[in-house]
Short mmCIF file of C-alpha atoms in Angstrom, two decimals:
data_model
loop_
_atom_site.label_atom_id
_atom_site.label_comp_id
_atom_site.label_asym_id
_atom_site.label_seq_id
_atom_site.Cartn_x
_atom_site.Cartn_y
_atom_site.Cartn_z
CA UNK A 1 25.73 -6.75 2.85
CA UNK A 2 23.36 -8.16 0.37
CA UNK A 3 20.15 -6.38 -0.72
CA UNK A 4 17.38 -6.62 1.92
CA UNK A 5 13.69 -7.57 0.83
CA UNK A 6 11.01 -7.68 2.98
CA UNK A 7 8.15 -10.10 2.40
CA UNK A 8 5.06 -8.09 2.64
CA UNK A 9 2.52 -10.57 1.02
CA UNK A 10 1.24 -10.35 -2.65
CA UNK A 11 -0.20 -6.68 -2.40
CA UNK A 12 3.18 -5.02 -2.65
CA UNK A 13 4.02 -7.04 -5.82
CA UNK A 14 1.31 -4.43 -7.32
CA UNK A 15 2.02 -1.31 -5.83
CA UNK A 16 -1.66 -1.87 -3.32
CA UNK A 17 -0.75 -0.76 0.33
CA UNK A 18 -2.85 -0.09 3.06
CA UNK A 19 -3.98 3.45 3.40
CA UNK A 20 -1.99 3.96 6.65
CA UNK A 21 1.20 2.77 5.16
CA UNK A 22 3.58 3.99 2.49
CA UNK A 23 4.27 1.98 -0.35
CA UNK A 24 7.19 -0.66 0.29
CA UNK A 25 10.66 0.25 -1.38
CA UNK A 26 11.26 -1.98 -3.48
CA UNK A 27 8.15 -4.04 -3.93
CA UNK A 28 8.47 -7.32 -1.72
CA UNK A 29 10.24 -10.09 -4.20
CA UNK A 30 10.96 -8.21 -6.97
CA UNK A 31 14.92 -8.50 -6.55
CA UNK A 32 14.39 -12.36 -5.65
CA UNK A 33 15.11 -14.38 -8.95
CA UNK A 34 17.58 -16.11 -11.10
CA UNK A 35 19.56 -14.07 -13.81
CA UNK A 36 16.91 -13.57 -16.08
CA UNK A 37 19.45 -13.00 -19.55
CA UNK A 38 20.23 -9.53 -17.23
CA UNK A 39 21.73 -7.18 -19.59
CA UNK A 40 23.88 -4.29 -17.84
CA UNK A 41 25.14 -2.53 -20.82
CA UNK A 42 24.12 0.89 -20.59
CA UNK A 43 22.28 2.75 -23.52
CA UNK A 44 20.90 5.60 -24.50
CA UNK A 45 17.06 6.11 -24.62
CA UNK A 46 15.70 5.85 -28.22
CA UNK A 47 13.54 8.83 -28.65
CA UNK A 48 10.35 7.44 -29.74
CA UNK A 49 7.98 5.07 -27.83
CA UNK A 50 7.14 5.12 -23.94
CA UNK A 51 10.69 5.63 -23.05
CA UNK A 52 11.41 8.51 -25.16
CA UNK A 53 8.52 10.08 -24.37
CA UNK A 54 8.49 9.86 -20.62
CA UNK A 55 12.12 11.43 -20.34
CA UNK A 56 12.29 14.24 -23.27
CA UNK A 57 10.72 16.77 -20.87
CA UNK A 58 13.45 15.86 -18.18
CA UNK A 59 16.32 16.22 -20.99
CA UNK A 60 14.81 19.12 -22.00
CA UNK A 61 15.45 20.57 -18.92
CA UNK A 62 19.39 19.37 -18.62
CA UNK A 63 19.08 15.86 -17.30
CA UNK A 64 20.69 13.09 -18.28
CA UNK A 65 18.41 9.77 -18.64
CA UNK A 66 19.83 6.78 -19.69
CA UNK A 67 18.72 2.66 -19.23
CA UNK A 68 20.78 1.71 -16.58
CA UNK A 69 19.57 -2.27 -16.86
CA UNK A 70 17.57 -4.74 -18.96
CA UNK A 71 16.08 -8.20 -18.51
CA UNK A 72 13.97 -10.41 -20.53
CA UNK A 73 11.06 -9.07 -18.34
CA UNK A 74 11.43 -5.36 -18.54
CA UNK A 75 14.15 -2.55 -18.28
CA UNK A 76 14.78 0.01 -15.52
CA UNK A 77 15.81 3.71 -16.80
CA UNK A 78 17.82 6.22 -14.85
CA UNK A 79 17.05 10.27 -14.97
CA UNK A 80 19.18 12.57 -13.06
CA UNK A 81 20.45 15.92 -12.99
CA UNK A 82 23.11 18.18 -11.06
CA UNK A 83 22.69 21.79 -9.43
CA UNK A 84 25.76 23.42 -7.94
CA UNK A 85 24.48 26.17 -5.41
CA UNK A 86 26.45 29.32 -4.58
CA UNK A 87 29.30 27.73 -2.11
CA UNK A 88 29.46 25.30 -5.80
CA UNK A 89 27.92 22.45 -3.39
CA UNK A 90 26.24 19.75 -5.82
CA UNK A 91 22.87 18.93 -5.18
CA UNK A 92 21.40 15.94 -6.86
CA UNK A 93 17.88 14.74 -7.67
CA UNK A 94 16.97 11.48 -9.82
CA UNK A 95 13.86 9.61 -10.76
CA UNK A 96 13.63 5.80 -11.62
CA UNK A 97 11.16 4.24 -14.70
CA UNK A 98 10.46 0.75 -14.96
CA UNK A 99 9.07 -0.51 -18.17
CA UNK A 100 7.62 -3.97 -19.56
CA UNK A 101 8.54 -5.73 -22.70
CA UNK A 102 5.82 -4.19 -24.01
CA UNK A 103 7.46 -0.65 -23.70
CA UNK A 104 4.83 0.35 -20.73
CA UNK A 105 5.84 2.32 -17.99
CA UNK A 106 5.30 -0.33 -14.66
CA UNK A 107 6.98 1.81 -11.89
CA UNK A 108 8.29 5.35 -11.20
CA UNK A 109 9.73 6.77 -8.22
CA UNK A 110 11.07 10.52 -8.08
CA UNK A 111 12.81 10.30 -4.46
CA UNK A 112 12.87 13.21 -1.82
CA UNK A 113 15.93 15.68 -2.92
CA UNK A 114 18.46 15.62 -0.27
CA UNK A 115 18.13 15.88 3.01
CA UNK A 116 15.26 18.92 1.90
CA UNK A 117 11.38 18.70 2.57
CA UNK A 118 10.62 21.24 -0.30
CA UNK A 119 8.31 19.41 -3.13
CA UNK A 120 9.03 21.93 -5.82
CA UNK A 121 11.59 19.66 -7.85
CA UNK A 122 9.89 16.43 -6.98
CA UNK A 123 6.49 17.63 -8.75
CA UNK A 124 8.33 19.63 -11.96
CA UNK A 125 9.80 16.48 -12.54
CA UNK A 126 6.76 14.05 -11.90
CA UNK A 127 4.40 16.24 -13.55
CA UNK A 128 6.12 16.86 -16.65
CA UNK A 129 6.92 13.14 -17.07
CA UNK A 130 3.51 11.63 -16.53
CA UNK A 131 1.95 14.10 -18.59
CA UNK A 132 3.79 12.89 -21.29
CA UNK A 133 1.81 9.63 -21.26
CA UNK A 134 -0.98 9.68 -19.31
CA UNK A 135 -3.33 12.85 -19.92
CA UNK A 136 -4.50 14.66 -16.73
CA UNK A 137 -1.50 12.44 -14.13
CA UNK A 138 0.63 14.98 -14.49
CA UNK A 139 -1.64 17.49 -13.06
CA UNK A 140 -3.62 15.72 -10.57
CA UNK A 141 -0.18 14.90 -8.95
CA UNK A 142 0.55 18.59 -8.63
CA UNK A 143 -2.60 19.08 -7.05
CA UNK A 144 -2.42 16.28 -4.27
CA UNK A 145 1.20 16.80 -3.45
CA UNK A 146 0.88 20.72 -2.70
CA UNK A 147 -2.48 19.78 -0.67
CA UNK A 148 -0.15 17.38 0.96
CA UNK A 149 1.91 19.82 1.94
CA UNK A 150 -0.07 22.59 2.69
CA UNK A 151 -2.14 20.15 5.51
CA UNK A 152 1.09 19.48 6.81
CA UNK A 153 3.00 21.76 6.33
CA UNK A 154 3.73 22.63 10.51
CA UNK A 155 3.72 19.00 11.01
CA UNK A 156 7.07 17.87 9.48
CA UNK A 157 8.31 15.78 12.31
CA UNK A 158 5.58 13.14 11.64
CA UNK A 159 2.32 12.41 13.11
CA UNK A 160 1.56 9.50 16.27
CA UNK A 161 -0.77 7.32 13.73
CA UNK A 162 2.25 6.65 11.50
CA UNK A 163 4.82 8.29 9.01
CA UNK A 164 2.45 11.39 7.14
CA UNK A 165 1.76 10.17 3.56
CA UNK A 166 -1.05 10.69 0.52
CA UNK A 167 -2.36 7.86 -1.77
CA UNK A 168 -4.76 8.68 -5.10
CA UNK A 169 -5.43 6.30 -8.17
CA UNK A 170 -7.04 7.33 -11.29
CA UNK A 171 -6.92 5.22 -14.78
CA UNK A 172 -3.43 4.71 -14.94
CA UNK A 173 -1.89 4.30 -11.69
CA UNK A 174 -1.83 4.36 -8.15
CA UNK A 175 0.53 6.89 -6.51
CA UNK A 176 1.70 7.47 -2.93
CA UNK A 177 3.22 10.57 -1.81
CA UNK A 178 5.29 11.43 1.71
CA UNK A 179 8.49 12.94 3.19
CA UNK A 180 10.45 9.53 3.53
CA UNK A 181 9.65 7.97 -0.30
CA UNK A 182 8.90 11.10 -2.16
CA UNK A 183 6.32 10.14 -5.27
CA UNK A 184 5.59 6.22 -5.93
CA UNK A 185 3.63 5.55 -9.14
CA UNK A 186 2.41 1.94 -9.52
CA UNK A 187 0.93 1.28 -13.10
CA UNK A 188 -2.23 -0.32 -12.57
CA UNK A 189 -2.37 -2.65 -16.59
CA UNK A 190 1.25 -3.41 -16.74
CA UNK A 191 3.61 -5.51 -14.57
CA UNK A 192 7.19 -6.67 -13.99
CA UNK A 193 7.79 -9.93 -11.67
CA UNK A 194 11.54 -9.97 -12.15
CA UNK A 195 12.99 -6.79 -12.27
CA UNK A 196 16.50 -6.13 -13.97
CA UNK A 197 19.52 -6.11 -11.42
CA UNK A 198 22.50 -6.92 -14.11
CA UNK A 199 25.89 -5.59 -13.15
CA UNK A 200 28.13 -8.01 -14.36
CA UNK A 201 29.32 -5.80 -17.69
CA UNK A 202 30.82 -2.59 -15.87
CA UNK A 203 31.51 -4.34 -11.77
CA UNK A 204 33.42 -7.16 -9.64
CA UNK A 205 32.67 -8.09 -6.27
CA UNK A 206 33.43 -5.81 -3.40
CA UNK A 207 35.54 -9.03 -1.61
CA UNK A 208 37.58 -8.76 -4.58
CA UNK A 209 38.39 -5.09 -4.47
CA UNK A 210 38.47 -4.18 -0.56
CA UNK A 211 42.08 -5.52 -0.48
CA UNK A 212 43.30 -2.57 -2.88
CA UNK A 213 41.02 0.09 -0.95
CA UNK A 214 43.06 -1.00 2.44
CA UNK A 215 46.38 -0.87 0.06
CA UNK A 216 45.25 3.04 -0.94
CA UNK A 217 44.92 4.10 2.79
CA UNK A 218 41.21 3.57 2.76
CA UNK A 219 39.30 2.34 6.16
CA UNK A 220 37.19 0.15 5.07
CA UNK A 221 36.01 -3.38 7.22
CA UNK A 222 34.17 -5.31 4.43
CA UNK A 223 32.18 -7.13 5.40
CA UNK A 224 29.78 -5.52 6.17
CA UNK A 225 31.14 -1.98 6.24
CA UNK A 226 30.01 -0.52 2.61
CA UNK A 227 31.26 3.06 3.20
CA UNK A 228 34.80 3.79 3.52
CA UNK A 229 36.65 6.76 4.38
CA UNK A 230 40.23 8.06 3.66
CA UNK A 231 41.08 11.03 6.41
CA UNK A 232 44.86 11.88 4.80
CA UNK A 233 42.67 13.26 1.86
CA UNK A 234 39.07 13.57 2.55
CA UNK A 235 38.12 10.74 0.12
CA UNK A 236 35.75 7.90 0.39
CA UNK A 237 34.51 5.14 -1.22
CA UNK A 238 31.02 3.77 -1.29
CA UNK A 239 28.67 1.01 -3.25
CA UNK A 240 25.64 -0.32 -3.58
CA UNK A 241 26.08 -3.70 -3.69
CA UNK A 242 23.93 -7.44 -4.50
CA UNK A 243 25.34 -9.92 -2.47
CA UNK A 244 28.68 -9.43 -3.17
CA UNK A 245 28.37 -7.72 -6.27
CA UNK A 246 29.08 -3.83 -6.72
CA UNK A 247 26.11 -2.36 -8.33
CA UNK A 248 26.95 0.98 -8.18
CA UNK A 249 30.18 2.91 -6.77
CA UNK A 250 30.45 6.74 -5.52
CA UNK A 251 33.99 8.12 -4.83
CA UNK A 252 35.75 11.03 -3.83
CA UNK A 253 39.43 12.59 -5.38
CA UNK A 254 41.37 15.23 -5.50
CA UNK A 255 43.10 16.70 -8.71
CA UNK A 256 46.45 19.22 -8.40
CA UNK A 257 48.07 20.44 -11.54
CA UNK A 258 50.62 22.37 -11.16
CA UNK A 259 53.06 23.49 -13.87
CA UNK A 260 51.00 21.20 -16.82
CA UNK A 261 51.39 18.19 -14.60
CA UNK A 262 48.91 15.70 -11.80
CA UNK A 263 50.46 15.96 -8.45
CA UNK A 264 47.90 13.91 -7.26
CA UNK A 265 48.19 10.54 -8.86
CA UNK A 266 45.17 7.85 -9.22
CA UNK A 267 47.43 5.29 -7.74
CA UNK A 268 47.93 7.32 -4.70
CA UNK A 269 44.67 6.14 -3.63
CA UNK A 270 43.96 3.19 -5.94
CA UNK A 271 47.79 1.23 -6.14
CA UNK A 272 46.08 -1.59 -8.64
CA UNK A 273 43.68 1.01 -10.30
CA UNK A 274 40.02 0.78 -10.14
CA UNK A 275 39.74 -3.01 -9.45
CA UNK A 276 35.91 -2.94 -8.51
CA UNK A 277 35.89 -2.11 -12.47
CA UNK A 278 35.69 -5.09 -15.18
CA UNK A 279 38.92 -5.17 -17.23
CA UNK A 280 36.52 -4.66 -20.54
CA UNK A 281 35.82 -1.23 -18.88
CA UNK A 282 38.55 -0.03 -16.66
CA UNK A 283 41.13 1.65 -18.87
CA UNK A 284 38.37 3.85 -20.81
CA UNK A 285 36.42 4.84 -17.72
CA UNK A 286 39.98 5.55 -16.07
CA UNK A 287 40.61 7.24 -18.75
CA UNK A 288 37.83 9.68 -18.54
CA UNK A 289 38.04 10.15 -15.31
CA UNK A 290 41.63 11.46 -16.07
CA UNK A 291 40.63 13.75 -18.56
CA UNK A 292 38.09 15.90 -16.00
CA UNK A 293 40.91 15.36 -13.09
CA UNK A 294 42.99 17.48 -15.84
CA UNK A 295 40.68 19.65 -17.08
CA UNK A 296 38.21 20.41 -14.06
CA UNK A 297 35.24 19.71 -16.16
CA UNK A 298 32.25 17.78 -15.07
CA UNK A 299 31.02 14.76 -17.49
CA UNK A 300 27.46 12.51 -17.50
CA UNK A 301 27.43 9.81 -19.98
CA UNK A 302 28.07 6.61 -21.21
CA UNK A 303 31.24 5.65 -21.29
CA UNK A 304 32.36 1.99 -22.36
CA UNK A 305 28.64 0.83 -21.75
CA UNK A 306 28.97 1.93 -18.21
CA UNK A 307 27.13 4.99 -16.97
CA UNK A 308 29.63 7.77 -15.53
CA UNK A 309 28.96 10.57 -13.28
CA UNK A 310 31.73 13.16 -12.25
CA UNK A 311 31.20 16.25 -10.47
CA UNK A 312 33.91 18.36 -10.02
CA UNK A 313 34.34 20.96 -7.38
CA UNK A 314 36.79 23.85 -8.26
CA UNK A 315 38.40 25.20 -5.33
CA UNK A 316 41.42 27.15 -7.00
CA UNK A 317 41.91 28.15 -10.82
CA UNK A 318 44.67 30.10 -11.55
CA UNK A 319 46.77 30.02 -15.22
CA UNK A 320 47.45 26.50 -15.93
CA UNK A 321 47.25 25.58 -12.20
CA UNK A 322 44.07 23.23 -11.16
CA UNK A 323 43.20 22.86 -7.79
CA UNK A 324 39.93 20.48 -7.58
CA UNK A 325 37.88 17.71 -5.85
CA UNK A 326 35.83 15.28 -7.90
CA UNK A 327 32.42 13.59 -6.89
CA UNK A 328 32.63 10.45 -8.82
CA UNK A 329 30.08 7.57 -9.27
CA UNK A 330 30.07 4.60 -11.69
CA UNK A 331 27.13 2.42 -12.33
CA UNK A 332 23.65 3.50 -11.36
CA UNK A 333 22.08 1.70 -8.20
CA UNK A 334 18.73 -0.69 -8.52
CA UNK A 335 15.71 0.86 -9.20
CA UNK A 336 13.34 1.30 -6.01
CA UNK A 337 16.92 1.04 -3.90
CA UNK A 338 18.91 3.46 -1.44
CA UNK A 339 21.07 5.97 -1.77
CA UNK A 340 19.90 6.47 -5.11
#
């Protein structure tokens, strides 16, 4: 199922809404261009200029921020970090940057966490990152947000005039604030018309790959079906996808090793290996995903140009025995998109 836009008229291209609605995810025609020279290499974030600056406080505090995507217009950079809770359940939480050419941030989003109404991670990591360039955002954010929530804080199921949100500009920006978007920031002297949506370096076409998923037990009716499940081993398979293009994939897997050796092979569950995968990229991201299956260690990073996410899940340790189930997504999704 290809990427849905919805036309909302020439306000939305700048982040203007009005009051009684939230800002549109992802701005109306941003996503509807030619390749322009897309670039989906991933890369680390130099650590000077806009870019550096924005996401040091966020690596400081054990994220992992990479650029996901360039174009000759701008580039989109990808923040997110990991927290296992007490039953070793991961919880996630991102945020999304969208600079110029002219290294000026454009866009930000810091989604809701989960399924979770708290605020407390969305403002740490909004404030901390807007601070960094604009004096005073980071603060004033705090502010609204937690007045947000205090006013409605015993009216979480919504309100009859619409879905419960908060809008403020200052200098910089204008941001919205609500349960269903989280924190929008819309930079109000810099602009991206074509926004990055490159793939092509690290992912095929889901057409292309849905014959191998069926192969590896997997239910999965493509189109237009872009979840599938496995029951025989409580694995699944999902992508983000343009057009036909994966953008981003998220799959479950178990790991056994028992006696120094993988009773659980890859090819019990991909026969023709990870096929949504370009060949320039498939044996080293295999590969990696091999060596936490063996070792029951999580991994962010680059990996082959392609960003890698693996969190594993240990559900037996004992001597050289590994009993495990992996969390596993490749690619990061485009910015202003769900599931992030």
């Amino acid at each position: 199922m290809a990427l849905t836009l919805t036309m909302l008229g020439p306000l939305a291209l700048t982040g203007c809404t009005r009051p009684d609605e939230p800002s549109s995810l992802p701005p109306a025609g941003v996503y509807q261009h030619a390749a322009a020279a897309e670039n989906s290499q991933a890369q680390p974030i130099a650590p000077d200029g806009v870019a550096g600056a924005l996401t040091r406080p966020l690596r400081a505090a054990g994220w992992f921020c990479v650029q996901a995507r360039a174009n000759a217009d701008g580039r989109a950079l990808w923040c997110r970090i990991a927290r296992h809770d007490a039953s070793d359940t991961v919880r996630s939480q991102v945020a999304q940057f969208l600079l110029d050419r002219d290294d000026r941030l454009v866009w930000a989003w810091f989604p809701p966490v989960g399924t979770a109404l708290e605020s407390k991670e969305v403002v740490a990591a909004a404030a901390s990152t807007l601070t960094a360039i604009w004096p005073d955002a980071g603060d004033r954010a705090r502010e609204e947000i937690e007045d947000f929530e205090d006013d409605h804080r015993t009216d979480r199921a919504g309100q009859a005039d619409g879905v419960p949100h908060a809008g403020w500009r200052d200098t910089y920006a204008e941001y919205d604030y609500g349960w269903s978007n989280g924190l929008v920031v819309t930079a109000r002297d810099a602009s991206v018309r074509r926004w990055p949506f490159g793939s092509d370096h690290y992912a095929t076409s889901m057409s292309s790959a849905v014959d191998d998923l069926l192969a590896g037990g997997y239910d999965c009716f493509y189109p237009p079906q872009q979840y599938c499940n496995r029951v025989q081993s409580n694995g699944y398979f999902r992508v983000t996808l343009r057009g036909d293009q994966v953008v981003s994939a998220e799959f479950g897997i178990g790991s056994r090793i028992e006696a120094g050796r993988q009773r659980h092979l890859l090819s019990e569950e991909f026969p023709h290996g990870l096929t949504f995968l370009t060949e320039a990229v498939r044996r080293p991201v295999t590969e990696r995903i091999e060596q936490s299956r063996r070792t029951g260690t999580s991994f962010a990073g680059i990996v082959a140009g392609t960003v890698v996410i693996i969190d594993v899940r240990k559900s037996a340790l004992d001597g050289g025995d590994l009993v495990a189930y992996l969390d596993i997504r490749i690619g990061a999704p485009l910015a202003a998109t769900s599931p992030v």
